[in-house]
């Protein structure tokens, strides 16, 4: 990172140190994230992606609204918000970029987890997030990305990309196009839920690497990536956990034939959501949770494939075919989830009995 930018950041955040040690950090696909070491204190620095998040002021307003609604002490983990700069704002403009600085939270982030017990801990944390804001007026939140989890719109964007693709459509791409077209039946179900279910304050990016666990993996220290907090359905947040936790290979794996649903982790996730939100949200919302696993896997696969067709304009990629590969990975998981519908139903009954729901 340029020396001039670092100097300006030191001034903006009053970091009275000689030297900043700055390294790329994490595995997010949107912002560029750095770990900053000042010798005495660590921070997370983020070069904000304003092509993806076109309304940074909506993010700040949402976070302020939520801060006014709850006492952070009521949460068993932290929600690290950006540090205010010398102008009293969250965003710092430097060299044509927008930067934010966050307190560094100690702990462990994972792209995949090993045990069902950890799945339950992760699930309880995200369910707790929904729980604490149940009384807030979700409709007061502004969209930080319009139509973010709108499956209908995502299919429309897919159709547009198909009309004039910016890449050679090879046979693997054709196969994926066919697969995702075939999944439109899930859209029907989505539209029914969308009519029936209440909007809640949801995190909307509950992939497992957006949690910071304690060193011993016994609890969650923080929930991060708060830019997508908006009004949504509870099944979105459960669904993205299923997508990133209850699978035998993570999103970046190329071993598609080894992708299966891990039913023990699935059980941990369902038990976590049931135990925190059971009796607090509608029965119909509890019933929608497994659909979320399929729907969120579908929407991510569809977005990856659309981005591949568009020529990788949205997600950061390490090589040109990566978005196609991500779409292939998600297709394998979606097939596996659909094949497990019967077993998942049995699990729902078992856990409802166990928790008297
Ligand atoms: C993005 O920034 P990151 O990697 O946590 C994306 C999510 C996708 C995810 C797929 C704003 O999240 O919607 O689920 O990649 N975030 C945005 O890994 O598009
Ligand atoms: Mg992230």
mmCIF file of C-alpha atoms and ligand atoms in Angstrom:
data_model
loop_
_atom_site.group_PDB
_atom_site.id
_atom_site.type_symbol
_atom_site.label_atom_id
_atom_site.label_comp_id
_atom_site.label_asym_id
_atom_site.label_seq_id
_atom_site.Cartn_x
_atom_site.Cartn_y
_atom_site.Cartn_z
ATOM 1 C CA UNK A 1 0.000 0.000 0.000
ATOM 2 C CA UNK A 2 1.269 3.462 -0.937
ATOM 3 C CA UNK A 3 3.228 5.386 1.681
ATOM 4 C CA UNK A 4 1.152 8.534 1.058
ATOM 5 C CA UNK A 5 -2.085 6.696 1.808
ATOM 6 C CA UNK A 6 -0.637 5.241 4.993
ATOM 7 C CA UNK A 7 0.480 8.666 6.174
ATOM 8 C CA UNK A 8 -2.974 10.100 5.482
ATOM 9 C CA UNK A 9 -4.627 7.210 7.330
ATOM 10 C CA UNK A 10 -2.407 7.760 10.351
ATOM 11 C CA UNK A 11 -3.520 11.379 10.399
ATOM 12 C CA UNK A 12 -7.219 10.617 9.853
ATOM 13 C CA UNK A 13 -7.344 8.108 12.707
ATOM 14 C CA UNK A 14 -4.835 9.789 15.016
ATOM 15 C CA UNK A 15 -2.496 6.798 14.964
ATOM 16 C CA UNK A 16 0.571 8.336 16.585
ATOM 17 C CA UNK A 17 3.098 5.733 15.473
ATOM 18 C CA UNK A 18 6.200 5.719 13.291
ATOM 19 C CA UNK A 19 5.410 2.781 11.130
ATOM 20 C CA UNK A 20 2.350 0.732 10.149
ATOM 21 C CA UNK A 21 2.736 -2.890 9.196
ATOM 22 C CA UNK A 22 -0.003 -3.615 6.629
ATOM 23 C CA UNK A 23 -0.783 -7.066 5.155
ATOM 24 C CA UNK A 24 -3.634 -8.451 3.028
ATOM 25 C CA UNK A 25 -6.010 -10.392 5.238
ATOM 26 C CA UNK A 26 -8.946 -12.818 5.035
ATOM 27 C CA UNK A 27 -10.788 -14.460 2.147
ATOM 28 C CA UNK A 28 -13.684 -12.084 1.392
ATOM 29 C CA UNK A 29 -14.729 -11.617 -2.220
ATOM 30 C CA UNK A 30 -15.782 -7.972 -2.179
ATOM 31 C CA UNK A 31 -13.715 -5.456 -0.205
ATOM 32 C CA UNK A 32 -9.922 -5.490 0.007
ATOM 33 C CA UNK A 33 -9.073 -6.238 3.590
ATOM 34 C CA UNK A 34 -5.781 -5.601 5.404
ATOM 35 C CA UNK A 35 -4.494 -6.268 8.858
ATOM 36 C CA UNK A 36 -2.714 -3.246 10.303
ATOM 37 C CA UNK A 37 -0.211 -3.613 13.081
ATOM 38 C CA UNK A 38 0.924 -0.446 14.834
ATOM 39 C CA UNK A 39 3.173 -2.221 17.328
ATOM 40 C CA UNK A 40 0.776 -1.569 20.183
ATOM 41 C CA UNK A 41 -2.617 -2.165 18.645
ATOM 42 C CA UNK A 42 -4.029 -4.088 15.666
ATOM 43 C CA UNK A 43 -6.718 -2.909 13.288
ATOM 44 C CA UNK A 44 -8.552 -4.098 10.206
ATOM 45 C CA UNK A 45 -8.343 -1.709 7.286
ATOM 46 C CA UNK A 46 -10.745 -2.078 4.422
ATOM 47 C CA UNK A 47 -10.615 -0.549 0.949
ATOM 48 C CA UNK A 48 -14.358 -0.347 0.428
ATOM 49 C CA UNK A 49 -15.885 -1.643 -2.811
ATOM 50 C CA UNK A 50 -18.267 1.114 -3.874
ATOM 51 C CA UNK A 51 -19.007 -0.590 -7.172
ATOM 52 C CA UNK A 52 -20.782 -3.306 -5.204
ATOM 53 C CA UNK A 53 -22.093 -1.144 -2.361
ATOM 54 C CA UNK A 54 -23.310 1.919 -4.190
ATOM 55 C CA UNK A 55 -24.906 3.529 -1.122
ATOM 56 C CA UNK A 56 -22.327 3.657 1.651
ATOM 57 C CA UNK A 57 -24.511 6.199 3.433
ATOM 58 C CA UNK A 58 -27.276 3.571 3.710
ATOM 59 C CA UNK A 59 -24.862 1.289 5.528
ATOM 60 C CA UNK A 60 -23.960 3.993 8.016
ATOM 61 C CA UNK A 61 -27.626 4.929 8.528
ATOM 62 C CA UNK A 62 -28.698 1.304 9.103
ATOM 63 C CA UNK A 63 -25.929 0.712 11.594
ATOM 64 C CA UNK A 64 -26.812 3.902 13.420
ATOM 65 C CA UNK A 65 -30.511 2.915 13.552
ATOM 66 C CA UNK A 66 -29.642 -0.466 15.025
ATOM 67 C CA UNK A 67 -27.258 1.054 17.539
ATOM 68 C CA UNK A 68 -30.141 3.205 18.725
ATOM 69 C CA UNK A 69 -32.304 0.083 19.123
ATOM 70 C CA UNK A 70 -30.163 -2.157 21.230
ATOM 71 C CA UNK A 71 -27.646 -2.225 23.964
ATOM 72 C CA UNK A 72 -24.507 -4.003 22.738
ATOM 73 C CA UNK A 73 -24.243 -5.508 26.240
ATOM 74 C CA UNK A 74 -27.294 -7.664 25.439
ATOM 75 C CA UNK A 75 -25.329 -9.595 22.859
ATOM 76 C CA UNK A 76 -22.943 -12.359 23.872
ATOM 77 C CA UNK A 77 -20.465 -11.284 21.151
ATOM 78 C CA UNK A 78 -19.343 -8.021 19.581
ATOM 79 C CA UNK A 79 -20.493 -6.360 16.382
ATOM 80 C CA UNK A 80 -17.371 -4.421 15.413
ATOM 81 C CA UNK A 81 -18.439 -1.187 13.745
ATOM 82 C CA UNK A 82 -16.004 1.139 11.946
ATOM 83 C CA UNK A 83 -13.909 3.596 13.946
ATOM 84 C CA UNK A 84 -14.881 7.229 13.465
ATOM 85 C CA UNK A 85 -12.228 9.384 11.709
ATOM 86 C CA UNK A 86 -11.130 12.967 12.484
ATOM 87 C CA UNK A 87 -14.123 14.284 10.521
ATOM 88 C CA UNK A 88 -16.539 12.270 12.645
ATOM 89 C CA UNK A 89 -17.474 9.821 9.876
ATOM 90 C CA UNK A 90 -17.034 6.111 9.157
ATOM 91 C CA UNK A 91 -15.599 6.500 5.647
ATOM 92 C CA UNK A 92 -12.269 8.139 4.747
ATOM 93 C CA UNK A 93 -11.716 9.248 1.112
ATOM 94 C CA UNK A 94 -8.101 8.864 -0.017
ATOM 95 C CA UNK A 95 -6.616 8.618 -3.514
ATOM 96 C CA UNK A 96 -9.978 7.872 -5.103
ATOM 97 C CA UNK A 97 -10.772 5.057 -2.638
ATOM 98 C CA UNK A 98 -12.991 4.817 0.419
ATOM 99 C CA UNK A 99 -11.368 3.338 3.514
ATOM 100 C CA UNK A 100 -12.719 2.162 6.845
ATOM 101 C CA UNK A 101 -10.789 1.182 9.924
ATOM 102 C CA UNK A 102 -12.108 -1.396 12.408
ATOM 103 C CA UNK A 103 -10.913 -2.608 15.774
ATOM 104 C CA UNK A 104 -9.141 -5.946 15.347
ATOM 105 C CA UNK A 105 -10.978 -8.746 17.119
ATOM 106 C CA UNK A 106 -8.793 -11.577 18.299
ATOM 107 C CA UNK A 107 -9.776 -15.093 17.427
ATOM 108 C CA UNK A 108 -10.133 -17.551 14.627
ATOM 109 C CA UNK A 109 -11.921 -17.347 11.295
ATOM 110 C CA UNK A 110 -12.653 -20.464 9.278
ATOM 111 C CA UNK A 111 -13.771 -21.155 5.719
ATOM 112 C CA UNK A 112 -15.001 -24.554 6.906
ATOM 113 C CA UNK A 113 -15.592 -26.040 10.329
ATOM 114 C CA UNK A 114 -14.755 -29.438 11.696
ATOM 115 C CA UNK A 115 -17.443 -30.361 14.185
ATOM 116 C CA UNK A 116 -21.190 -30.368 14.577
ATOM 117 C CA UNK A 117 -20.780 -28.676 17.967
ATOM 118 C CA UNK A 118 -19.115 -25.720 16.276
ATOM 119 C CA UNK A 119 -21.965 -25.597 13.767
ATOM 120 C CA UNK A 120 -24.395 -25.185 16.649
ATOM 121 C CA UNK A 121 -22.314 -22.417 18.227
ATOM 122 C CA UNK A 122 -22.170 -20.555 14.903
ATOM 123 C CA UNK A 123 -25.874 -20.998 14.321
ATOM 124 C CA UNK A 124 -26.814 -19.791 17.806
ATOM 125 C CA UNK A 125 -24.764 -16.634 17.232
ATOM 126 C CA UNK A 126 -26.496 -15.706 13.981
ATOM 127 C CA UNK A 127 -29.894 -16.635 15.458
ATOM 128 C CA UNK A 128 -29.124 -14.389 18.415
ATOM 129 C CA UNK A 129 -28.491 -11.551 16.026
ATOM 130 C CA UNK A 130 -32.005 -11.982 14.556
ATOM 131 C CA UNK A 131 -33.487 -12.395 18.028
ATOM 132 C CA UNK A 132 -32.130 -9.170 19.465
ATOM 133 C CA UNK A 133 -33.598 -7.120 16.636
ATOM 134 C CA UNK A 134 -37.015 -8.817 16.498
ATOM 135 C CA UNK A 135 -38.590 -5.721 18.030
ATOM 136 C CA UNK A 136 -36.875 -3.316 15.626
ATOM 137 C CA UNK A 137 -38.753 -2.084 12.589
ATOM 138 C CA UNK A 138 -36.991 -3.981 9.804
ATOM 139 C CA UNK A 139 -38.707 -1.885 7.171
ATOM 140 C CA UNK A 140 -36.893 1.202 8.467
ATOM 141 C CA UNK A 141 -33.631 -0.265 7.193
ATOM 142 C CA UNK A 142 -32.486 0.838 3.778
ATOM 143 C CA UNK A 143 -31.316 -1.569 1.121
ATOM 144 C CA UNK A 144 -27.542 -1.443 0.933
ATOM 145 C CA UNK A 145 -27.628 -3.547 -2.233
ATOM 146 C CA UNK A 146 -30.966 -3.518 -3.997
ATOM 147 C CA UNK A 147 -32.538 -6.922 -4.694
ATOM 148 C CA UNK A 148 -29.644 -8.607 -2.903
ATOM 149 C CA UNK A 149 -31.397 -11.910 -2.124
ATOM 150 C CA UNK A 150 -34.243 -11.402 -4.573
ATOM 151 C CA UNK A 151 -34.252 -14.710 -6.419
ATOM 152 C CA UNK A 152 -36.652 -13.428 -9.065
ATOM 153 C CA UNK A 153 -34.330 -10.511 -9.916
ATOM 154 C CA UNK A 154 -31.276 -12.781 -9.877
ATOM 155 C CA UNK A 155 -32.911 -15.010 -12.505
ATOM 156 C CA UNK A 156 -33.648 -11.885 -14.567
ATOM 157 C CA UNK A 157 -30.001 -10.797 -14.330
ATOM 158 C CA UNK A 158 -28.977 -14.304 -15.367
ATOM 159 C CA UNK A 159 -31.284 -14.105 -18.423
ATOM 160 C CA UNK A 160 -29.793 -10.733 -19.403
ATOM 161 C CA UNK A 161 -26.229 -12.081 -19.121
ATOM 162 C CA UNK A 162 -27.216 -15.075 -21.252
ATOM 163 C CA UNK A 163 -28.387 -12.843 -24.084
ATOM 164 C CA UNK A 164 -24.961 -11.286 -24.592
ATOM 165 C CA UNK A 165 -22.282 -13.189 -22.708
ATOM 166 C CA UNK A 166 -18.809 -11.672 -22.490
ATOM 167 C CA UNK A 167 -17.139 -15.079 -22.491
ATOM 168 C CA UNK A 168 -16.925 -18.089 -24.761
ATOM 169 C CA UNK A 169 -19.786 -20.381 -23.720
ATOM 170 C CA UNK A 170 -18.028 -23.768 -23.594
ATOM 171 C CA UNK A 171 -19.636 -27.107 -22.791
ATOM 172 C CA UNK A 172 -19.107 -26.853 -19.007
ATOM 173 C CA UNK A 173 -20.770 -23.430 -19.060
ATOM 174 C CA UNK A 174 -23.649 -24.776 -21.161
ATOM 175 C CA UNK A 175 -24.185 -27.590 -18.709
ATOM 176 C CA UNK A 176 -24.360 -25.114 -15.828
ATOM 177 C CA UNK A 177 -26.761 -22.867 -17.715
ATOM 178 C CA UNK A 178 -29.036 -25.894 -18.175
ATOM 179 C CA UNK A 179 -28.727 -26.854 -14.523
ATOM 180 C CA UNK A 180 -29.624 -23.426 -13.169
ATOM 181 C CA UNK A 181 -32.542 -23.049 -15.599
ATOM 182 C CA UNK A 182 -33.842 -26.340 -14.256
ATOM 183 C CA UNK A 183 -33.905 -24.919 -10.730
ATOM 184 C CA UNK A 184 -36.614 -22.364 -11.477
ATOM 185 C CA UNK A 185 -39.125 -24.483 -9.551
ATOM 186 C CA UNK A 186 -37.479 -23.162 -6.381
ATOM 187 C CA UNK A 187 -38.423 -19.675 -7.506
ATOM 188 C CA UNK A 188 -42.122 -20.592 -7.212
ATOM 189 C CA UNK A 189 -41.646 -21.612 -3.607
ATOM 190 C CA UNK A 190 -39.622 -18.471 -2.910
ATOM 191 C CA UNK A 191 -42.429 -16.259 -4.212
ATOM 192 C CA UNK A 192 -44.930 -17.978 -1.918
ATOM 193 C CA UNK A 193 -42.750 -17.449 1.164
ATOM 194 C CA UNK A 194 -42.085 -13.878 0.140
ATOM 195 C CA UNK A 195 -45.817 -13.160 0.264
ATOM 196 C CA UNK A 196 -46.374 -14.918 3.571
ATOM 197 C CA UNK A 197 -43.442 -14.309 5.872
ATOM 198 C CA UNK A 198 -42.578 -11.205 7.888
ATOM 199 C CA UNK A 199 -39.429 -9.209 7.159
ATOM 200 C CA UNK A 200 -36.868 -9.258 9.951
ATOM 201 C CA UNK A 201 -33.533 -7.584 10.546
ATOM 202 C CA UNK A 202 -31.181 -10.099 8.977
ATOM 203 C CA UNK A 203 -27.429 -10.183 8.465
ATOM 204 C CA UNK A 204 -27.656 -11.584 4.928
ATOM 205 C CA UNK A 205 -24.059 -12.769 4.630
ATOM 206 C CA UNK A 206 -23.894 -15.480 7.263
ATOM 207 C CA UNK A 207 -21.138 -17.459 5.622
ATOM 208 C CA UNK A 208 -19.015 -19.106 8.225
ATOM 209 C CA UNK A 209 -15.963 -16.901 7.676
ATOM 210 C CA UNK A 210 -17.992 -13.903 8.806
ATOM 211 C CA UNK A 211 -17.749 -15.150 12.385
ATOM 212 C CA UNK A 212 -14.743 -14.778 14.639
ATOM 213 C CA UNK A 213 -14.489 -17.686 17.062
ATOM 214 C CA UNK A 214 -12.562 -17.712 20.313
ATOM 215 C CA UNK A 215 -9.156 -19.470 20.163
ATOM 216 C CA UNK A 216 -10.635 -22.634 21.703
ATOM 217 C CA UNK A 217 -13.596 -22.573 19.249
ATOM 218 C CA UNK A 218 -15.955 -22.745 22.222
ATOM 219 C CA UNK A 219 -17.711 -19.458 21.535
ATOM 220 C CA UNK A 220 -18.179 -16.663 19.039
ATOM 221 C CA UNK A 221 -16.242 -13.455 19.754
ATOM 222 C CA UNK A 222 -17.671 -11.343 16.952
ATOM 223 C CA UNK A 223 -19.949 -11.263 13.987
ATOM 224 C CA UNK A 224 -18.459 -9.277 11.110
ATOM 225 C CA UNK A 225 -19.231 -8.037 7.561
ATOM 226 C CA UNK A 226 -22.163 -5.936 8.683
ATOM 227 C CA UNK A 227 -22.698 -4.086 5.398
ATOM 228 C CA UNK A 228 -25.472 -6.357 4.190
ATOM 229 C CA UNK A 229 -27.627 -5.956 7.302
ATOM 230 C CA UNK A 230 -31.046 -5.180 5.824
ATOM 231 C CA UNK A 231 -34.637 -6.356 6.010
ATOM 232 C CA UNK A 232 -34.824 -10.020 5.002
ATOM 233 C CA UNK A 233 -36.312 -13.402 5.776
ATOM 234 C CA UNK A 234 -34.987 -15.607 8.541
ATOM 235 C CA UNK A 235 -34.392 -18.396 6.033
ATOM 236 C CA UNK A 236 -31.743 -16.276 4.292
ATOM 237 C CA UNK A 237 -29.530 -16.304 7.370
ATOM 238 C CA UNK A 238 -30.099 -19.956 8.117
ATOM 239 C CA UNK A 239 -29.610 -20.803 4.451
ATOM 240 C CA UNK A 240 -26.203 -19.216 4.025
ATOM 241 C CA UNK A 241 -25.030 -21.112 7.085
ATOM 242 C CA UNK A 242 -26.206 -24.380 5.563
ATOM 243 C CA UNK A 243 -24.424 -23.460 2.340
ATOM 244 C CA UNK A 244 -21.103 -22.807 4.035
ATOM 245 C CA UNK A 245 -21.198 -25.162 7.019
ATOM 246 C CA UNK A 246 -23.257 -28.264 6.270
ATOM 247 C CA UNK A 247 -21.147 -29.309 3.309
ATOM 248 C CA UNK A 248 -18.221 -31.686 3.036
ATOM 249 C CA UNK A 249 -16.209 -29.273 0.832
ATOM 250 C CA UNK A 250 -16.175 -25.490 0.982
ATOM 251 C CA UNK A 251 -17.246 -23.023 -1.686
ATOM 252 C CA UNK A 252 -13.786 -22.776 -3.257
ATOM 253 C CA UNK A 253 -13.192 -26.532 -3.561
ATOM 254 C CA UNK A 254 -12.756 -28.038 -7.023
ATOM 255 C CA UNK A 255 -13.542 -31.576 -5.801
ATOM 256 C CA UNK A 256 -17.180 -31.358 -6.806
ATOM 257 C CA UNK A 257 -17.699 -35.103 -6.720
ATOM 258 C CA UNK A 258 -16.858 -35.043 -2.998
ATOM 259 C CA UNK A 259 -19.512 -32.484 -2.128
ATOM 260 C CA UNK A 260 -22.138 -33.945 0.164
ATOM 261 C CA UNK A 261 -24.411 -32.655 2.892
ATOM 262 C CA UNK A 262 -22.905 -33.227 6.319
ATOM 263 C CA UNK A 263 -26.021 -34.184 8.260
ATOM 264 C CA UNK A 264 -24.367 -33.889 11.675
ATOM 265 C CA UNK A 265 -23.434 -30.290 11.009
ATOM 266 C CA UNK A 266 -26.869 -29.686 9.502
ATOM 267 C CA UNK A 267 -28.390 -30.918 12.741
ATOM 268 C CA UNK A 268 -26.138 -28.585 14.740
ATOM 269 C CA UNK A 269 -27.284 -25.647 12.619
ATOM 270 C CA UNK A 270 -30.973 -26.473 12.896
ATOM 271 C CA UNK A 271 -30.761 -27.046 16.619
ATOM 272 C CA UNK A 272 -28.962 -23.702 17.047
ATOM 273 C CA UNK A 273 -31.660 -21.754 15.206
ATOM 274 C CA UNK A 274 -34.507 -23.684 16.867
ATOM 275 C CA UNK A 275 -33.135 -23.270 20.366
ATOM 276 C CA UNK A 276 -32.679 -19.497 20.065
ATOM 277 C CA UNK A 277 -35.655 -18.564 17.871
ATOM 278 C CA UNK A 278 -38.199 -21.338 18.613
ATOM 279 C CA UNK A 279 -41.323 -19.789 20.152
ATOM 280 C CA UNK A 280 -40.026 -16.305 19.254
ATOM 281 C CA UNK A 281 -40.763 -16.325 15.524
ATOM 282 C CA UNK A 282 -43.684 -17.795 13.586
ATOM 283 C CA UNK A 283 -43.996 -21.561 13.023
ATOM 284 C CA UNK A 284 -44.074 -20.875 9.315
ATOM 285 C CA UNK A 285 -40.688 -19.156 9.588
ATOM 286 C CA UNK A 286 -39.255 -22.179 11.393
ATOM 287 C CA UNK A 287 -40.633 -24.370 8.625
ATOM 288 C CA UNK A 288 -38.998 -22.209 5.957
ATOM 289 C CA UNK A 289 -35.466 -22.788 7.272
ATOM 290 C CA UNK A 290 -34.526 -25.869 5.200
ATOM 291 C CA UNK A 291 -35.806 -24.127 2.080
ATOM 292 C CA UNK A 292 -33.251 -21.400 2.879
ATOM 293 C CA UNK A 293 -30.388 -23.887 2.463
ATOM 294 C CA UNK A 294 -31.492 -24.720 -1.056
ATOM 295 C CA UNK A 295 -32.452 -21.192 -1.988
ATOM 296 C CA UNK A 296 -29.223 -19.563 -0.791
ATOM 297 C CA UNK A 297 -27.115 -22.204 -2.523
ATOM 298 C CA UNK A 298 -29.116 -21.614 -5.682
ATOM 299 C CA UNK A 299 -28.854 -17.830 -5.545
ATOM 300 C CA UNK A 300 -25.078 -17.911 -4.958
ATOM 301 C CA UNK A 301 -24.518 -20.408 -7.769
ATOM 302 C CA UNK A 302 -26.669 -18.314 -10.057
ATOM 303 C CA UNK A 303 -24.765 -15.140 -9.147
ATOM 304 C CA UNK A 304 -21.397 -16.846 -9.709
ATOM 305 C CA UNK A 305 -22.530 -18.151 -13.093
ATOM 306 C CA UNK A 306 -23.969 -14.767 -14.078
ATOM 307 C CA UNK A 307 -20.700 -13.099 -13.111
ATOM 308 C CA UNK A 308 -18.770 -15.634 -15.158
ATOM 309 C CA UNK A 309 -20.968 -14.859 -18.183
ATOM 310 C CA UNK A 310 -20.506 -11.128 -17.615
ATOM 311 C CA UNK A 311 -16.716 -11.533 -17.580
ATOM 312 C CA UNK A 312 -16.043 -11.397 -13.800
ATOM 313 C CA UNK A 313 -17.250 -7.892 -13.082
ATOM 314 C CA UNK A 314 -18.439 -8.452 -9.500
ATOM 315 C CA UNK A 315 -16.511 -11.050 -7.490
ATOM 316 C CA UNK A 316 -12.763 -11.007 -7.052
ATOM 317 C CA UNK A 317 -11.272 -13.962 -8.921
ATOM 318 C CA UNK A 318 -7.817 -15.526 -8.905
ATOM 319 C CA UNK A 319 -8.221 -16.973 -12.439
ATOM 320 C CA UNK A 320 -10.750 -16.460 -15.277
ATOM 321 C CA UNK A 321 -12.783 -19.658 -14.760
ATOM 322 C CA UNK A 322 -13.126 -19.283 -11.018
ATOM 323 C CA UNK A 323 -16.711 -18.054 -11.027
ATOM 324 C CA UNK A 324 -17.733 -20.924 -13.303
ATOM 325 C CA UNK A 325 -16.024 -23.312 -10.903
ATOM 326 C CA UNK A 326 -17.822 -21.739 -7.947
ATOM 327 C CA UNK A 327 -21.118 -22.202 -9.818
ATOM 328 C CA UNK A 328 -20.231 -25.869 -10.428
ATOM 329 C CA UNK A 329 -19.421 -26.306 -6.765
ATOM 330 C CA UNK A 330 -22.738 -24.771 -5.668
ATOM 331 C CA UNK A 331 -24.630 -26.894 -8.211
ATOM 332 C CA UNK A 332 -23.167 -30.030 -6.637
ATOM 333 C CA UNK A 333 -24.202 -28.854 -3.182
ATOM 334 C CA UNK A 334 -27.681 -27.942 -4.348
ATOM 335 C CA UNK A 335 -28.160 -31.395 -5.885
ATOM 336 C CA UNK A 336 -26.995 -32.964 -2.621
ATOM 337 C CA UNK A 337 -29.361 -30.820 -0.537
ATOM 338 C CA UNK A 338 -32.321 -31.726 -2.724
ATOM 339 C CA UNK A 339 -31.449 -35.420 -2.401
ATOM 340 C CA UNK A 340 -31.533 -35.047 1.405
ATOM 341 C CA UNK A 341 -35.001 -33.473 1.651
ATOM 342 C CA UNK A 342 -36.509 -36.598 3.209
ATOM 343 C CA UNK A 343 -33.788 -36.955 5.842
ATOM 344 C CA UNK A 344 -33.979 -33.263 6.650
ATOM 345 C CA UNK A 345 -37.727 -33.557 7.266
ATOM 346 C CA UNK A 346 -37.117 -36.388 9.711
ATOM 347 C CA UNK A 347 -34.513 -34.236 11.456
ATOM 348 C CA UNK A 348 -36.935 -31.312 11.741
ATOM 349 C CA UNK A 349 -39.497 -33.544 13.482
ATOM 350 C CA UNK A 350 -36.903 -35.012 15.815
ATOM 351 C CA UNK A 351 -35.599 -31.602 16.908
ATOM 352 C CA UNK A 352 -39.067 -30.100 17.256
ATOM 353 C CA UNK A 353 -39.967 -32.935 19.592
ATOM 354 C CA UNK A 354 -36.746 -32.614 21.536
ATOM 355 C CA UNK A 355 -37.229 -28.870 22.047
ATOM 356 C CA UNK A 356 -41.048 -29.073 22.390
ATOM 357 C CA UNK A 357 -41.655 -26.702 19.502
HETATM 358 C C1 LIG B 1 -19.581 -12.220 -0.796
HETATM 359 O O1 LIG B 1 -17.653 -10.439 1.018
HETATM 360 P P1 LIG B 1 -17.941 -11.871 1.289
HETATM 361 O O2 LIG B 1 -16.958 -12.776 0.663
HETATM 362 O O3 LIG B 1 -18.200 -12.133 2.775
HETATM 363 C C2 LIG B 1 -20.984 -11.808 -1.135
HETATM 364 C C3 LIG B 1 -21.988 -12.783 -0.542
HETATM 365 C C4 LIG B 1 -21.694 -14.148 -1.071
HETATM 366 C C5 LIG B 1 -20.244 -14.510 -0.834
HETATM 367 C C6 LIG B 1 -19.941 -15.796 -1.521
HETATM 368 C C7 LIG B 1 -21.848 -8.179 -0.804
HETATM 369 O O4 LIG B 1 -19.376 -12.166 0.586
HETATM 370 O O5 LIG B 1 -23.293 -12.434 -0.936
HETATM 371 O O6 LIG B 1 -22.440 -15.088 -0.360
HETATM 372 O O7 LIG B 1 -19.351 -13.511 -1.318
HETATM 373 N N1 LIG B 1 -21.231 -10.458 -0.606
HETATM 374 C C8 LIG B 1 -21.715 -9.514 -1.407
HETATM 375 O O8 LIG B 1 -18.796 -16.321 -0.970
HETATM 376 O O9 LIG B 1 -22.031 -9.726 -2.576
HETATM 377 MG MG1 LIG B 2 -16.623 -11.729 4.566
#
